Amino acid sequence: QVHLVESGGGLVQPGGSLRLSCAASGSIFRIYVMGWYRQAPGKQRELVAEITSGRSTNYADSVKGRFTISRDNAKRTVYLQMNTLKPEDTAVYYCNSQSLQREVTGWGQGTQVTVSS
């Protein structure tokens, strides 16, 4: 089992920035893809961004050009730099890990991001 712990959420004004971090431990050999998902009240959980061990990335259209995902394999940590935040980015953000076969190997507990003036 992979254990994921997120940090870095909070309250920010529209146009502001936040950086989320997710540290992995446990069966890290089962990690190929790490990603960030989010879930707003009354909505389904959706993919925000993901990155492979080779650092290939994939972003939701709604965050392209504003969010950047990166990972430090030595620190077993993935980051999500969020710039130009909008109220519609408000959600609980979850870290996720998947194996090479795209089997989900772990979920974080979630961190709240609120964008409001």
mmCIF file of C-alpha atoms in Angstrom:
data_model
loop_
_atom_site.group_PDB
_atom_site.id
_atom_site.type_symbol
_atom_site.label_atom_id
_atom_site.label_comp_id
_atom_site.label_asym_id
_atom_site.label_seq_id
_atom_site.Cartn_x
_atom_site.Cartn_y
_atom_site.Cartn_z
ATOM 1 C CA GLN A 1 0.000 0.000 0.000
ATOM 2 C CA VAL A 2 1.129 3.520 -0.821
ATOM 3 C CA HIS A 3 0.645 6.183 1.826
ATOM 4 C CA LEU A 4 0.151 9.729 0.511
ATOM 5 C CA VAL A 5 0.081 12.905 2.619
ATOM 6 C CA GLU A 6 -0.913 16.252 1.107
ATOM 7 C CA SER A 7 -0.133 19.720 2.391
ATOM 8 C CA GLY A 8 -0.329 23.325 1.224
ATOM 9 C CA GLY A 9 -4.032 24.020 0.868
ATOM 10 C CA GLY A 10 -5.730 27.108 2.231
ATOM 11 C CA LEU A 11 -7.655 30.275 1.473
ATOM 12 C CA VAL A 12 -6.440 32.550 -1.299
ATOM 13 C CA GLN A 13 -7.884 35.505 -3.171
ATOM 14 C CA PRO A 14 -8.737 35.270 -6.871
ATOM 15 C CA GLY A 15 -5.604 35.713 -8.936
ATOM 16 C CA GLY A 16 -3.426 34.351 -6.168
ATOM 17 C CA SER A 17 -1.186 31.297 -6.007
ATOM 18 C CA LEU A 18 -0.819 28.175 -3.904
ATOM 19 C CA ARG A 19 1.557 25.229 -3.982
ATOM 20 C CA LEU A 20 0.369 21.795 -2.971
ATOM 21 C CA SER A 21 2.750 19.013 -1.975
ATOM 22 C CA CYS A 22 2.181 15.276 -1.699
ATOM 23 C CA ALA A 23 4.718 13.009 -0.017
ATOM 24 C CA ALA A 24 4.650 9.280 -0.701
ATOM 25 C CA SER A 25 5.778 6.420 1.516
ATOM 26 C CA GLY A 26 5.167 2.706 1.772
ATOM 27 C CA SER A 27 5.159 0.570 -1.384
ATOM 28 C CA ILE A 28 6.594 3.287 -3.604
ATOM 29 C CA PHE A 29 7.761 0.694 -6.129
ATOM 30 C CA ARG A 30 4.091 0.541 -7.106
ATOM 31 C CA ILE A 31 4.092 4.191 -8.195
ATOM 32 C CA TYR A 32 4.404 5.070 -11.879
ATOM 33 C CA VAL A 33 1.951 7.945 -12.175
ATOM 34 C CA MET A 34 1.238 10.560 -9.540
ATOM 35 C CA GLY A 35 -1.577 12.966 -9.950
ATOM 36 C CA TRP A 36 -3.873 15.539 -8.445
ATOM 37 C CA TYR A 37 -7.638 15.272 -8.511
ATOM 38 C CA ARG A 38 -10.218 17.643 -7.084
ATOM 39 C CA GLN A 39 -13.802 17.456 -5.952
ATOM 40 C CA ALA A 40 -16.042 20.473 -5.525
ATOM 41 C CA PRO A 41 -19.291 20.293 -3.524
ATOM 42 C CA GLY A 42 -21.969 18.490 -5.487
ATOM 43 C CA LYS A 43 -19.581 17.505 -8.272
ATOM 44 C CA GLN A 44 -17.674 14.395 -9.241
ATOM 45 C CA ARG A 45 -14.000 14.025 -8.557
ATOM 46 C CA GLU A 46 -11.999 15.096 -11.609
ATOM 47 C CA LEU A 47 -8.432 14.857 -12.807
ATOM 48 C CA VAL A 48 -6.465 18.092 -12.490
ATOM 49 C CA ALA A 49 -2.993 16.984 -13.562
ATOM 50 C CA GLU A 50 -0.791 13.910 -13.577
ATOM 51 C CA ILE A 51 2.865 13.129 -14.148
ATOM 52 C CA THR A 52 4.666 9.872 -14.918
ATOM 53 C CA SER A 53 7.979 8.748 -13.518
ATOM 54 C CA GLY A 54 9.483 9.895 -16.807
ATOM 55 C CA ARG A 55 7.915 13.323 -16.191
ATOM 56 C CA SER A 56 5.354 13.181 -18.975
ATOM 57 C CA THR A 57 2.430 15.361 -17.948
ATOM 58 C CA ASN A 58 -1.284 15.632 -18.604
ATOM 59 C CA TYR A 59 -3.556 18.514 -17.575
ATOM 60 C CA ALA A 60 -7.258 19.206 -17.498
ATOM 61 C CA ASP A 61 -8.167 21.873 -20.049
ATOM 62 C CA SER A 62 -9.499 24.114 -17.284
ATOM 63 C CA VAL A 63 -6.054 24.445 -15.644
ATOM 64 C CA LYS A 64 -3.710 24.443 -18.640
ATOM 65 C CA GLY A 65 -1.402 27.455 -18.550
ATOM 66 C CA ARG A 66 -2.186 28.143 -14.877
ATOM 67 C CA PHE A 67 -1.169 24.979 -13.004
ATOM 68 C CA THR A 68 2.129 23.105 -13.172
ATOM 69 C CA ILE A 69 2.728 19.602 -11.839
ATOM 70 C CA SER A 70 6.218 18.384 -10.983
ATOM 71 C CA ARG A 71 7.803 15.578 -9.019
ATOM 72 C CA ASP A 72 10.997 14.971 -7.105
ATOM 73 C CA ASN A 73 11.607 11.233 -7.229
ATOM 74 C CA ALA A 74 14.417 11.415 -4.698
ATOM 75 C CA LYS A 75 12.076 13.076 -2.185
ATOM 76 C CA ARG A 76 9.137 10.896 -3.275
ATOM 77 C CA THR A 77 7.091 14.065 -3.572
ATOM 78 C CA VAL A 78 4.806 15.543 -6.208
ATOM 79 C CA TYR A 79 3.912 19.223 -6.357
ATOM 80 C CA LEU A 80 1.105 21.251 -7.884
ATOM 81 C CA GLN A 81 1.883 24.917 -8.432
ATOM 82 C CA MET A 82 -1.398 26.751 -8.911
ATOM 83 C CA ASN A 83 -1.306 30.288 -10.292
ATOM 84 C CA THR A 84 -4.010 32.742 -11.319
ATOM 85 C CA LEU A 85 -6.503 30.915 -9.144
ATOM 86 C CA LYS A 86 -10.208 31.342 -9.804
ATOM 87 C CA PRO A 87 -13.227 30.814 -7.536
ATOM 88 C CA GLU A 88 -14.126 27.756 -9.625
ATOM 89 C CA ASP A 89 -10.857 26.148 -8.522
ATOM 90 C CA THR A 90 -12.331 25.848 -5.031
ATOM 91 C CA ALA A 91 -12.393 22.163 -4.096
ATOM 92 C CA VAL A 92 -10.806 19.467 -2.013
ATOM 93 C CA TYR A 93 -7.627 18.411 -3.793
ATOM 94 C CA TYR A 94 -6.516 14.788 -3.561
ATOM 95 C CA CYS A 95 -3.185 13.231 -4.377
ATOM 96 C CA ASN A 96 -3.290 9.941 -6.261
ATOM 97 C CA SER A 97 -0.803 7.286 -7.262
ATOM 98 C CA GLN A 98 -1.102 4.629 -9.936
ATOM 99 C CA SER A 99 0.973 1.706 -11.108
ATOM 100 C CA LEU A 100 2.312 1.208 -14.621
ATOM 101 C CA GLN A 101 -0.877 -0.740 -15.351
ATOM 102 C CA ARG A 102 -2.923 2.270 -14.172
ATOM 103 C CA GLU A 103 -4.080 0.491 -11.066
ATOM 104 C CA VAL A 104 -4.782 2.977 -8.282
ATOM 105 C CA THR A 105 -2.297 2.314 -5.509
ATOM 106 C CA GLY A 106 -3.089 5.172 -3.152
ATOM 107 C CA TRP A 107 -5.149 8.252 -2.304
ATOM 108 C CA GLY A 108 -4.294 11.077 0.022
ATOM 109 C CA GLN A 109 -6.680 12.385 2.644
ATOM 110 C CA GLY A 110 -7.354 15.602 0.709
ATOM 111 C CA THR A 111 -6.551 19.262 1.288
ATOM 112 C CA GLN A 112 -9.041 22.118 0.973
ATOM 113 C CA VAL A 113 -8.359 24.926 -1.489
ATOM 114 C CA THR A 114 -10.704 27.908 -1.272
ATOM 115 C CA VAL A 115 -10.477 30.798 -3.710
ATOM 116 C CA SER A 116 -12.522 33.721 -2.477
ATOM 117 C CA SER A 117 -12.302 37.447 -1.882
#
